[in-house]
Tab-separated table of C-alpha atoms in Angstrom:
chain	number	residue	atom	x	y	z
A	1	UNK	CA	-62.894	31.095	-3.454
A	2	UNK	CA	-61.462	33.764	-5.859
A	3	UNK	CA	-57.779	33.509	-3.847
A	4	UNK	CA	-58.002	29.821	-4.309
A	5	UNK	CA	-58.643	30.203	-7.954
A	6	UNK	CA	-55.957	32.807	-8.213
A	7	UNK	CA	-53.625	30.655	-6.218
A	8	UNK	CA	-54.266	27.800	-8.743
A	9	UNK	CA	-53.774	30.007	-11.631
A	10	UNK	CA	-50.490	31.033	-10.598
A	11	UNK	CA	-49.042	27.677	-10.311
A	12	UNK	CA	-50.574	26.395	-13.287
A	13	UNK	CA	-48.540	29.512	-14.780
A	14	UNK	CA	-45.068	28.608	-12.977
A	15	UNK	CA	-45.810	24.959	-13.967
A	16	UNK	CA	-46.513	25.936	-17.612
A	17	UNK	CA	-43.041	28.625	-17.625
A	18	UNK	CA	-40.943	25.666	-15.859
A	19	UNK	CA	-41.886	23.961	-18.811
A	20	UNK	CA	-40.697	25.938	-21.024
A	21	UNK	CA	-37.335	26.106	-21.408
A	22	UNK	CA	-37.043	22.501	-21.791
A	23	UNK	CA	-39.215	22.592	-24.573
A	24	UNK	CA	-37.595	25.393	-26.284
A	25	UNK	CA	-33.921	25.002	-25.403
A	26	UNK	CA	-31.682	27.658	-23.784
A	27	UNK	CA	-32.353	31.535	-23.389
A	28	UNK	CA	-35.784	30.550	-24.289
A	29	UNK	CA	-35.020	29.395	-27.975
A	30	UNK	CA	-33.523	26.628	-29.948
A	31	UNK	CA	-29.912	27.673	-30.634
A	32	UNK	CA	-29.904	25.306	-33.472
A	33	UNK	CA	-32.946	25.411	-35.870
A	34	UNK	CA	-33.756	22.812	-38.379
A	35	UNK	CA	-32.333	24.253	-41.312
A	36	UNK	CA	-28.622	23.910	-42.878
A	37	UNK	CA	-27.396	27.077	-42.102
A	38	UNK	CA	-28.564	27.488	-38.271
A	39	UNK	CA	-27.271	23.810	-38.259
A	40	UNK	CA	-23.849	23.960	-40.233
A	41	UNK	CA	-22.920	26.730	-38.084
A	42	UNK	CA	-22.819	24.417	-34.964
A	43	UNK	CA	-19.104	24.119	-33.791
A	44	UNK	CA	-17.267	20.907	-34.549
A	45	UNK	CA	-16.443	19.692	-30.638
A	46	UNK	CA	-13.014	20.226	-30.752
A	47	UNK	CA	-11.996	16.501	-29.704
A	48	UNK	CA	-12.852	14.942	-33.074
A	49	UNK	CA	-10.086	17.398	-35.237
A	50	UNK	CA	-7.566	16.021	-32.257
A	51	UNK	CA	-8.315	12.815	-32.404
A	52	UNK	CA	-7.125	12.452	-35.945
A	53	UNK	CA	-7.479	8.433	-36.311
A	54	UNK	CA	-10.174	6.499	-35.421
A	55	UNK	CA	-11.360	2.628	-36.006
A	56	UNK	CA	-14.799	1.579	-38.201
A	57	UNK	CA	-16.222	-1.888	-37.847
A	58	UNK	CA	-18.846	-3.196	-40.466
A	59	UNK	CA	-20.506	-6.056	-38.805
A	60	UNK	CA	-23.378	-7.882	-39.276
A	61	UNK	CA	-25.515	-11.114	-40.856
A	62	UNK	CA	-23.156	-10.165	-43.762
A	63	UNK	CA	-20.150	-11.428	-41.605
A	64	UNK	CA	-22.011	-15.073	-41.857
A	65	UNK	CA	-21.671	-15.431	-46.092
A	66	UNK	CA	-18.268	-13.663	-45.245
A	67	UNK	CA	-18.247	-13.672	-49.263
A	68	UNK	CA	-17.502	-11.051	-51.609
A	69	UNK	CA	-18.621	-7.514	-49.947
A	70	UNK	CA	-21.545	-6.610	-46.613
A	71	UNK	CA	-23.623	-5.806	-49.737
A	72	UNK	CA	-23.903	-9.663	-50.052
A	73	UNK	CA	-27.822	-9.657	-49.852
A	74	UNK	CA	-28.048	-6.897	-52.036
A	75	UNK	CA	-25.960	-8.651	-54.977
A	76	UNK	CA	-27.603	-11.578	-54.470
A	77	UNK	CA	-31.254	-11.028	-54.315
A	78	UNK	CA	-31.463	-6.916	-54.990
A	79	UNK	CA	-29.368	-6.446	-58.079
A	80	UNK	CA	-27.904	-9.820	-59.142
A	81	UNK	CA	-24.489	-10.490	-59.741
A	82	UNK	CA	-23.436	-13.855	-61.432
A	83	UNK	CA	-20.152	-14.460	-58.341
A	84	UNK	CA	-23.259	-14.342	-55.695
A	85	UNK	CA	-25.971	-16.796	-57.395
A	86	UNK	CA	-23.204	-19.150	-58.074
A	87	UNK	CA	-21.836	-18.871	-54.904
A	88	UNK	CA	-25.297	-19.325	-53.064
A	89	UNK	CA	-26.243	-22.155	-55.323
A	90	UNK	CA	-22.648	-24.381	-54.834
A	91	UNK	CA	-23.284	-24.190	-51.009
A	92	UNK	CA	-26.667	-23.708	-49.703
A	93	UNK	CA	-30.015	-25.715	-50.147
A	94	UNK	CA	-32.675	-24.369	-52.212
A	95	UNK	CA	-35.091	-22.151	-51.146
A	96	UNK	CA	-32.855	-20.687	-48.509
A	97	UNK	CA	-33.252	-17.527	-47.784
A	98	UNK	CA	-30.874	-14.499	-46.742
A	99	UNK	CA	-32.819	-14.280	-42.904
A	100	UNK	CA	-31.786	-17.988	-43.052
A	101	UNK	CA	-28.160	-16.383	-41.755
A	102	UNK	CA	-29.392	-14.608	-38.819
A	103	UNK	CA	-28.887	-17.614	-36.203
A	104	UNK	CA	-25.896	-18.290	-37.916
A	105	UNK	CA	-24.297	-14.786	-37.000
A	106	UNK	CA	-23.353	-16.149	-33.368
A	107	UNK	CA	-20.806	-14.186	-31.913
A	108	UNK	CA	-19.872	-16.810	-29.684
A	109	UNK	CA	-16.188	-15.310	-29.539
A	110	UNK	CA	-17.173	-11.984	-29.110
A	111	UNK	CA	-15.338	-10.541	-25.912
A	112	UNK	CA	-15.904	-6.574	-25.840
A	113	UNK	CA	-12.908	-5.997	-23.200
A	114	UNK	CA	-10.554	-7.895	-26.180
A	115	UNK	CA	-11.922	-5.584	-28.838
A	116	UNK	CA	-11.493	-2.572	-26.651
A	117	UNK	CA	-7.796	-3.430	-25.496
A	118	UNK	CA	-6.639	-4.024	-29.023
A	119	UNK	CA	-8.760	-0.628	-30.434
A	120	UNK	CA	-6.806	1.256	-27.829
A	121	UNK	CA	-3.450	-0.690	-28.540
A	122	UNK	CA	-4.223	0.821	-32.140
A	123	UNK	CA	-3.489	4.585	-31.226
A	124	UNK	CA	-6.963	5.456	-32.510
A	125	UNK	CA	-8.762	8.095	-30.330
A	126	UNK	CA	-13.041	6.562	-31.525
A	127	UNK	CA	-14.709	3.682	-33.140
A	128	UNK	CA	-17.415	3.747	-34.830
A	129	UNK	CA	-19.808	0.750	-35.055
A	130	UNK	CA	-22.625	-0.394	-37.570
A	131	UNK	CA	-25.346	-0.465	-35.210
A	132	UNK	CA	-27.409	-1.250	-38.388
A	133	UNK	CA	-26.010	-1.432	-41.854
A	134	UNK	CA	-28.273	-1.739	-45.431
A	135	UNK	CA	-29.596	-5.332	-44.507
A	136	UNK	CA	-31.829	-3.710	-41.451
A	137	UNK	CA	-30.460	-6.176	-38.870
A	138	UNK	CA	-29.727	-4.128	-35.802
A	139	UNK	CA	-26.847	-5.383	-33.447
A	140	UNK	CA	-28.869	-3.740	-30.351
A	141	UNK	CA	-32.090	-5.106	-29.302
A	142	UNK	CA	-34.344	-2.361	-31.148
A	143	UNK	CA	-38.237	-2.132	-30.417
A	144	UNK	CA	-38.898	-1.456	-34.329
A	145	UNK	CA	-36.825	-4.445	-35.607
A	146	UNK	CA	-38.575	-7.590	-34.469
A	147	UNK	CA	-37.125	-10.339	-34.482
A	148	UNK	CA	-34.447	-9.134	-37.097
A	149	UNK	CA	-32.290	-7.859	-33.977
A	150	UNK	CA	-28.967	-9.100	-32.161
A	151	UNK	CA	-31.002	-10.553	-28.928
A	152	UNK	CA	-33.926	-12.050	-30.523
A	153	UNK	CA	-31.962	-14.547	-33.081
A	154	UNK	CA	-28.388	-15.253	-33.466
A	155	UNK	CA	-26.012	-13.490	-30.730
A	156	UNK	CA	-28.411	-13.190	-28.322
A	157	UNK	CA	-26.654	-10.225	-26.607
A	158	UNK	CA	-26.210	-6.423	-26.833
A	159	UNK	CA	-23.689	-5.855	-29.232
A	160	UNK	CA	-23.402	-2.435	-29.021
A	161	UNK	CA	-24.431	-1.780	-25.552
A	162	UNK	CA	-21.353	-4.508	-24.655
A	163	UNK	CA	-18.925	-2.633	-26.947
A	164	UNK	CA	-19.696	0.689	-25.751
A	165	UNK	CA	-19.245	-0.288	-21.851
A	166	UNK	CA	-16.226	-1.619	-23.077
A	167	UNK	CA	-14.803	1.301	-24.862
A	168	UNK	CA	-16.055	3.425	-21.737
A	169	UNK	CA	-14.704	1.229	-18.879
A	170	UNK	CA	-11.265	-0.488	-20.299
A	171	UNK	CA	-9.782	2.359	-22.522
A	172	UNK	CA	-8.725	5.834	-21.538
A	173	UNK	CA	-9.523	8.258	-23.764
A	174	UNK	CA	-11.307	6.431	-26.678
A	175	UNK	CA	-14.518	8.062	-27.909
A	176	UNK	CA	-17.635	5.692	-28.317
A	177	UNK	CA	-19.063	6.276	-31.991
A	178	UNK	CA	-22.150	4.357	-34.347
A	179	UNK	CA	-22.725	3.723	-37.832
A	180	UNK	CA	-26.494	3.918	-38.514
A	181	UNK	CA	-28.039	3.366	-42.174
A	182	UNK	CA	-30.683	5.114	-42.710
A	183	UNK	CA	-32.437	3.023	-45.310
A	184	UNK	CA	-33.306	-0.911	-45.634
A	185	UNK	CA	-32.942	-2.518	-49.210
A	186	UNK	CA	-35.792	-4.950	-48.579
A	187	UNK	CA	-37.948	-3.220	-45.409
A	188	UNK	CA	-41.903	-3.419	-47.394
A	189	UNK	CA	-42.210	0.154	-45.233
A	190	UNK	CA	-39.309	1.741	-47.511
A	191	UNK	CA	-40.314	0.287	-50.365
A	192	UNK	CA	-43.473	1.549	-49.901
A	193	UNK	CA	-42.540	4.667	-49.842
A	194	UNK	CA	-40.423	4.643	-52.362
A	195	UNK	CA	-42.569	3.204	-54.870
A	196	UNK	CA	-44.621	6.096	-54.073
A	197	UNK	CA	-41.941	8.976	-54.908
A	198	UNK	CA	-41.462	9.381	-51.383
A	199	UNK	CA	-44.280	11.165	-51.033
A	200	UNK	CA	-45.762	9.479	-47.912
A	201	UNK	CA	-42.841	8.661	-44.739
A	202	UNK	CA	-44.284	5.331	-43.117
A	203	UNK	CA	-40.554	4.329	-42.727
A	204	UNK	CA	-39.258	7.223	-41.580
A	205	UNK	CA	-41.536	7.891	-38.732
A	206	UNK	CA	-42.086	4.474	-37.795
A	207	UNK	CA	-38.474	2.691	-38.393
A	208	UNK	CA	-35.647	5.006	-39.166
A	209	UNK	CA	-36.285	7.777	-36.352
A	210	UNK	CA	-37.361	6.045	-33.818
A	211	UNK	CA	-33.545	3.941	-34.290
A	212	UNK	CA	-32.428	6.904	-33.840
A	213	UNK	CA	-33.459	8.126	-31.114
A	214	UNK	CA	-33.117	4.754	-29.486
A	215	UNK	CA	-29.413	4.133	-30.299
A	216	UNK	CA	-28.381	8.049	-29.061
A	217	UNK	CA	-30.443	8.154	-25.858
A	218	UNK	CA	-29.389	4.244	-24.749
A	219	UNK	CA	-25.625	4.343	-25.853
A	220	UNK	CA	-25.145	8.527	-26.210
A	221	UNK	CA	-22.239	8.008	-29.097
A	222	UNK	CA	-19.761	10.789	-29.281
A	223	UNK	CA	-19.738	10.089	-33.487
A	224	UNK	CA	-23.197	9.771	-35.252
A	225	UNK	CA	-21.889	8.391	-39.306
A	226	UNK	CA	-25.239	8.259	-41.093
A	227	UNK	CA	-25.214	6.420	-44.243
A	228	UNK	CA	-27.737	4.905	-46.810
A	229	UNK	CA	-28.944	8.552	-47.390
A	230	UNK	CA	-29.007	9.075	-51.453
A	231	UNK	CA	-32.373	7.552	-52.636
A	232	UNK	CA	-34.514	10.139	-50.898
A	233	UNK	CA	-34.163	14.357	-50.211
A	234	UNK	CA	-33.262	14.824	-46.560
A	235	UNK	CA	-37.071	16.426	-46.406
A	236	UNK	CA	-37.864	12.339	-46.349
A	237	UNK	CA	-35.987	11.642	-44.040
A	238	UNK	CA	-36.607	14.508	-41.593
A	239	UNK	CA	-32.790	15.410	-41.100
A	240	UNK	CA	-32.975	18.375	-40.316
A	241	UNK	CA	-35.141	18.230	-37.425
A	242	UNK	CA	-33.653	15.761	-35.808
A	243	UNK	CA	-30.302	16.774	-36.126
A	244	UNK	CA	-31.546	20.357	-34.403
A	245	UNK	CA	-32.827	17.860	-31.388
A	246	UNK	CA	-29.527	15.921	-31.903
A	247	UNK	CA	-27.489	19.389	-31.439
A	248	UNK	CA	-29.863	20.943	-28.687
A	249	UNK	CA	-31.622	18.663	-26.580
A	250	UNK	CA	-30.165	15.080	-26.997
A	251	UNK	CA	-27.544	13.673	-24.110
A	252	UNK	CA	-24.957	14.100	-26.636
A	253	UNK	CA	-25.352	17.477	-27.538
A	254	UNK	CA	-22.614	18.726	-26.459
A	255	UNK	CA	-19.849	15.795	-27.734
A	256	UNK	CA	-21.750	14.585	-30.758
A	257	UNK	CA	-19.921	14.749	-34.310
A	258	UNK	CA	-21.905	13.671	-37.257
A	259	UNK	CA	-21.233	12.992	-40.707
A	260	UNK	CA	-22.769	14.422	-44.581
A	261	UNK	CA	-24.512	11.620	-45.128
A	262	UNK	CA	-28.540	12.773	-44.247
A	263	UNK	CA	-30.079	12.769	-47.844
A	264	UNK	CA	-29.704	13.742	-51.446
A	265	UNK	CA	-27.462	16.535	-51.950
A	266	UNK	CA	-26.307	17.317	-48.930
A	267	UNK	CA	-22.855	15.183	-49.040
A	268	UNK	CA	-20.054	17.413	-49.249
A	269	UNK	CA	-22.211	20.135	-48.248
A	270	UNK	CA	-23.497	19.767	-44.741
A	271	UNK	CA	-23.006	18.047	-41.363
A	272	UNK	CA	-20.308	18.189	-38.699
A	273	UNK	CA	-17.689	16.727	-41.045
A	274	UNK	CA	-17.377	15.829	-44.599
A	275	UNK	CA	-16.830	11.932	-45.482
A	276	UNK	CA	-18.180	12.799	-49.526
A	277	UNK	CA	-17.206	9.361	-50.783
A	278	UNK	CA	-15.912	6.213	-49.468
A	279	UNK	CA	-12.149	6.162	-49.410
A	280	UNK	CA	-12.337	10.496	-49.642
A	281	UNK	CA	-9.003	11.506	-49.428
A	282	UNK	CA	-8.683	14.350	-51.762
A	283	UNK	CA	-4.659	14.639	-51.238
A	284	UNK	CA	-5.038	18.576	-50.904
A	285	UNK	CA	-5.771	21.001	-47.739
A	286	UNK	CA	-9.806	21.289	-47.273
A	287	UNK	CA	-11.746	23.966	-45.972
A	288	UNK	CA	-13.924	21.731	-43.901
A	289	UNK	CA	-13.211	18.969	-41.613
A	290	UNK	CA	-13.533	15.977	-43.641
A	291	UNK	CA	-12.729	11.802	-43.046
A	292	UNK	CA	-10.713	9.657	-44.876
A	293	UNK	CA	-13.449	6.236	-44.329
A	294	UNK	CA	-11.335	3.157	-45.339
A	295	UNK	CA	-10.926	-0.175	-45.891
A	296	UNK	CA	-7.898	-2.207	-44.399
A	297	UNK	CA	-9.396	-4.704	-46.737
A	298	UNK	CA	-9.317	-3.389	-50.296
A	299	UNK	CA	-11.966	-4.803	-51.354
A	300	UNK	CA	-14.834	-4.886	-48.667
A	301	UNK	CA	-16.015	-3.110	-45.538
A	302	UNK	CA	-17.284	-6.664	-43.917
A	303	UNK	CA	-15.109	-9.686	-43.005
A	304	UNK	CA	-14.328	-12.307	-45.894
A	305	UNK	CA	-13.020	-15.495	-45.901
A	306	UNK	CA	-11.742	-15.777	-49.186
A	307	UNK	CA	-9.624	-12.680	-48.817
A	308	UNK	CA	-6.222	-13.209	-50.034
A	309	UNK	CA	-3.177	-11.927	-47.892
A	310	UNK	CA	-2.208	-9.106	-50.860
A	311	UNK	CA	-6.107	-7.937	-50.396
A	312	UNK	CA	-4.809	-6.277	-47.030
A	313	UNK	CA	-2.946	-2.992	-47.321
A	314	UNK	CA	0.633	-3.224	-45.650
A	315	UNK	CA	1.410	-1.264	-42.506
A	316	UNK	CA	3.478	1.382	-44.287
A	317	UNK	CA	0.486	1.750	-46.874
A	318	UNK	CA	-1.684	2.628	-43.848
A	319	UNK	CA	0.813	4.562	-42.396
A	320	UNK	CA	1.619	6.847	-45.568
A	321	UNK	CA	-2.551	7.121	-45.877
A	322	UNK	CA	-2.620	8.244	-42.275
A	323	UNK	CA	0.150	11.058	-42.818
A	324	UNK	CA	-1.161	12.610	-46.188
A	325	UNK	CA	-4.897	12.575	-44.348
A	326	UNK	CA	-3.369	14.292	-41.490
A	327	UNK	CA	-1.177	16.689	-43.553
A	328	UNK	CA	-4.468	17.617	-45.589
A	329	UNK	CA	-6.668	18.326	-42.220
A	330	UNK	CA	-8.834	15.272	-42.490
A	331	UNK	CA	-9.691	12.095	-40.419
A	332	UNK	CA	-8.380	8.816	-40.646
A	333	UNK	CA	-11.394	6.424	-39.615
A	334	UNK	CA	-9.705	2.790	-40.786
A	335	UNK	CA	-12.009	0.050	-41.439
A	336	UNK	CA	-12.014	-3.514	-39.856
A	337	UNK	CA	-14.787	-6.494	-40.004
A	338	UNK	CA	-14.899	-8.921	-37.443
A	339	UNK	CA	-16.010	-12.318	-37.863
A	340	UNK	CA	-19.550	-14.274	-37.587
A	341	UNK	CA	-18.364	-15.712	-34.257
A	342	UNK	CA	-16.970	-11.947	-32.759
A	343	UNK	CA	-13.621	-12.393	-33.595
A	344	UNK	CA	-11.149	-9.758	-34.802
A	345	UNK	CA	-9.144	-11.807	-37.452
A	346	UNK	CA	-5.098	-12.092	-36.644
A	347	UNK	CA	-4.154	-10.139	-39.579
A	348	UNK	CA	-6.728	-6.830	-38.492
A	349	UNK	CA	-5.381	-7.020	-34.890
A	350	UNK	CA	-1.738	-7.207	-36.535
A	351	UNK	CA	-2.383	-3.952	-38.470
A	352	UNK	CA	-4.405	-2.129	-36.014
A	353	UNK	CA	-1.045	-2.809	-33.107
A	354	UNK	CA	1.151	-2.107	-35.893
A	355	UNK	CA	-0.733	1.437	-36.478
A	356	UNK	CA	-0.394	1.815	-32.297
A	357	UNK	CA	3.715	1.414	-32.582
A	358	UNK	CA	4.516	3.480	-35.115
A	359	UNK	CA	1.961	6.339	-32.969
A	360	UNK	CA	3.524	5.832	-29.803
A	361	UNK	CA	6.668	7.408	-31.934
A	362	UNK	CA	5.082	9.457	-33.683
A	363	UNK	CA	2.090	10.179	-31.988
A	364	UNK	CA	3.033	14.110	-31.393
A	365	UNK	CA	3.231	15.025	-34.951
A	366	UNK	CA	-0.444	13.753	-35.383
A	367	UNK	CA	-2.549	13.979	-32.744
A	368	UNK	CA	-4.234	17.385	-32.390
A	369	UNK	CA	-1.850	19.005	-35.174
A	370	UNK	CA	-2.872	21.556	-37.621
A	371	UNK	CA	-2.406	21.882	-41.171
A	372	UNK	CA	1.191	23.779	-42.152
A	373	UNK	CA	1.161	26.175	-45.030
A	374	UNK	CA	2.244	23.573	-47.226
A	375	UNK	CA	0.748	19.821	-47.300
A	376	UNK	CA	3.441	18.096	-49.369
A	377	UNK	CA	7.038	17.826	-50.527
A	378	UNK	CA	6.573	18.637	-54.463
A	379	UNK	CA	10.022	17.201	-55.386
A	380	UNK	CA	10.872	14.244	-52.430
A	381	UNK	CA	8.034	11.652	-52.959
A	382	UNK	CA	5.540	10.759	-50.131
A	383	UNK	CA	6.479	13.330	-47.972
A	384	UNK	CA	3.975	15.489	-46.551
């Protein structure tokens, strides 16, 4: 009896140590802790400063209204502005309502081989996708979005699990990436919260981490750009923590690049790499990796129809915005929306081969360069 009972303690013990590493990490302890410093000191992987140019894509029920900006529900219904109401009244019955888009948002066109091929015709090196922007709607089918998800109403589909096979199986060396918004103008979870100083975290415990986990352990995305960050301290939203899981126990943890964007005062100041503002390009050398986010469109991140052709920026503009990021040691990530129906409108794909041309020339004095000891010609104009 007492050798039994020491023979079942001592496997209970081995069964308790085998446990343990995977509970604390390697060598027996995280190697990233939830704090800035242990987690600002993570390496950047060394692909992402190489890659140098990569492709954003803002696409969601926003891309049905195709009108004005993807903050459409937002300036309608959130914070009025007169261009919206008038523009909802002239075309839509009364009473409907911005969820009214959702089966609208079809995707019918939407051929993730086509979007690959023409992302990898670009001569950019990662994508990055809104898996969920501001609005909530995911374009995966998410357990904690019912109902307001891309398989239960309007494409009926996986858009990001489609795009990312895509990526993976039809290009060579692109790098799957997601965009991910943390908050929801209009989720009664948030607002909760919010009306109550932040003080309690329904939302982020029962919507905005569990997203996160979901999107990085189903589609493990090389780029992680958080956004929708600057209502609440990053103690809301539990950043640090999960960004120490992200960096030591997550599939990714060894490929993952994330953004600045994980709460009040930390843009600029922590993360992988520094996006600060949208359309950052500070035009001088940096001391951090940082991204240039932009808009092909000059005036919106999401598709619109009433976008006039000198909205666009040229090819040489893009080209010229390219080489100063570059010069400066940033990150061009250049921003397309596709259409309601999954199409990538003629004039983004024209741009976006366009970019791929002039790289195939020049493609070896961008692509994993470094910064020289000086970023521009002071006296010959646009030279850098």
């Amino acid at each position: 009896m007492a050798a039994s009972a020491t023979l079942l303690s001592f496997i209970f013990l081995c069964i308790v140590l085998a446990a343990v590493p995977q509970c604390l990490g390697r060598r027996g302890k995280y190697k990233y802790k939830p704090n800035w410093p242990s987690i600002d000191s993570r390496p950047l992987p060394s692909w992402y400063d190489e890659a140098k140019f990569g492709i954003f894509m803002h696409w969601g029920v926003f891309s049905v209204p195709s009108f004005g900006s993807e903050w459409f529900w937002w300036h309608w219904q959130g914070k009025p502005l007169a261009p919206y109401v008038e523009f909802m009244k002239k075309n839509y019955r009364p009473g409907f309502t911005y969820p009214d888009f959702a089966p609208m948002f079809t995707a019918e066109f939407y051929d993730p081989k086509t979007f690959a091929e023409i992302i990898e015709a670009s001569g950019a090196k990662y994508v990055v996708l809104t898996s969920k922007h501001h609005e909530g709607f995911t374009n995966w089918p998410s357990k904690y979005s019912w109902n307001w998800n891309s398989m239960d109403v309007g494409p009926k589909r996986d858009l990001v699990g489609d795009l990312a096979t895509a990526i993976r199986n039809y290009t060579k060396d692109v790098h799957f990436g997601l965009y991910h918004s943390l908050f929801e103008w209009f989720n009664p979870l948030y607002l909760q919260d919010k009306k109550g100083g932040f003080s309690t975290q329904t939302y982020t415990l029962d919507i905005c981490l569990p997203e996160l986990h979901e999107i990085i352990e189903n589609y493990k995305p090389d780029v992680l750009w958080s956004d929708g960050d600057w209502e609440a301290l990053p103690e809301y939203w539990n950043s640090t923590e999960f960004l120490a899981w992200l960096c030591n126990d997550s599939p990714v943890k060894d490929t993952v690049v994330t953004n600045d964007r994980w709460g009040q005062g930390t843009s600029c100041k922590h993360g992988g790499f520094y996006s600060c503002n949208d359309r950052y390009n500070p035009g001088t050398l940096q001391k951090h990796k940082w991204e240039n986010a932009m808009t092909i469109d000059k005036k919106s991140w999401g598709f619109r129809r009433d976008a006039q052709l000198d909205d666009y920026l040229t090819t040489d503009e893009l080209v010229a915005i390219l080489a100063e990021t570059v010069s400066c040691g940033g990150n061009l990530l250049m921003n397309i929306g596709p259409t309601h129906d999954g199409r990538i409108a003629p004039i983004f794909e024209e741009r976006l081969r366009q970019m791929g041309d002039w790289l195939k020339v020049n493609g070896d004095a961008i692509y994993a360069s470094k910064p020289w000891r000086a970023q521009n010609d002071t006296k010959t104009k646009d030279v850098w």
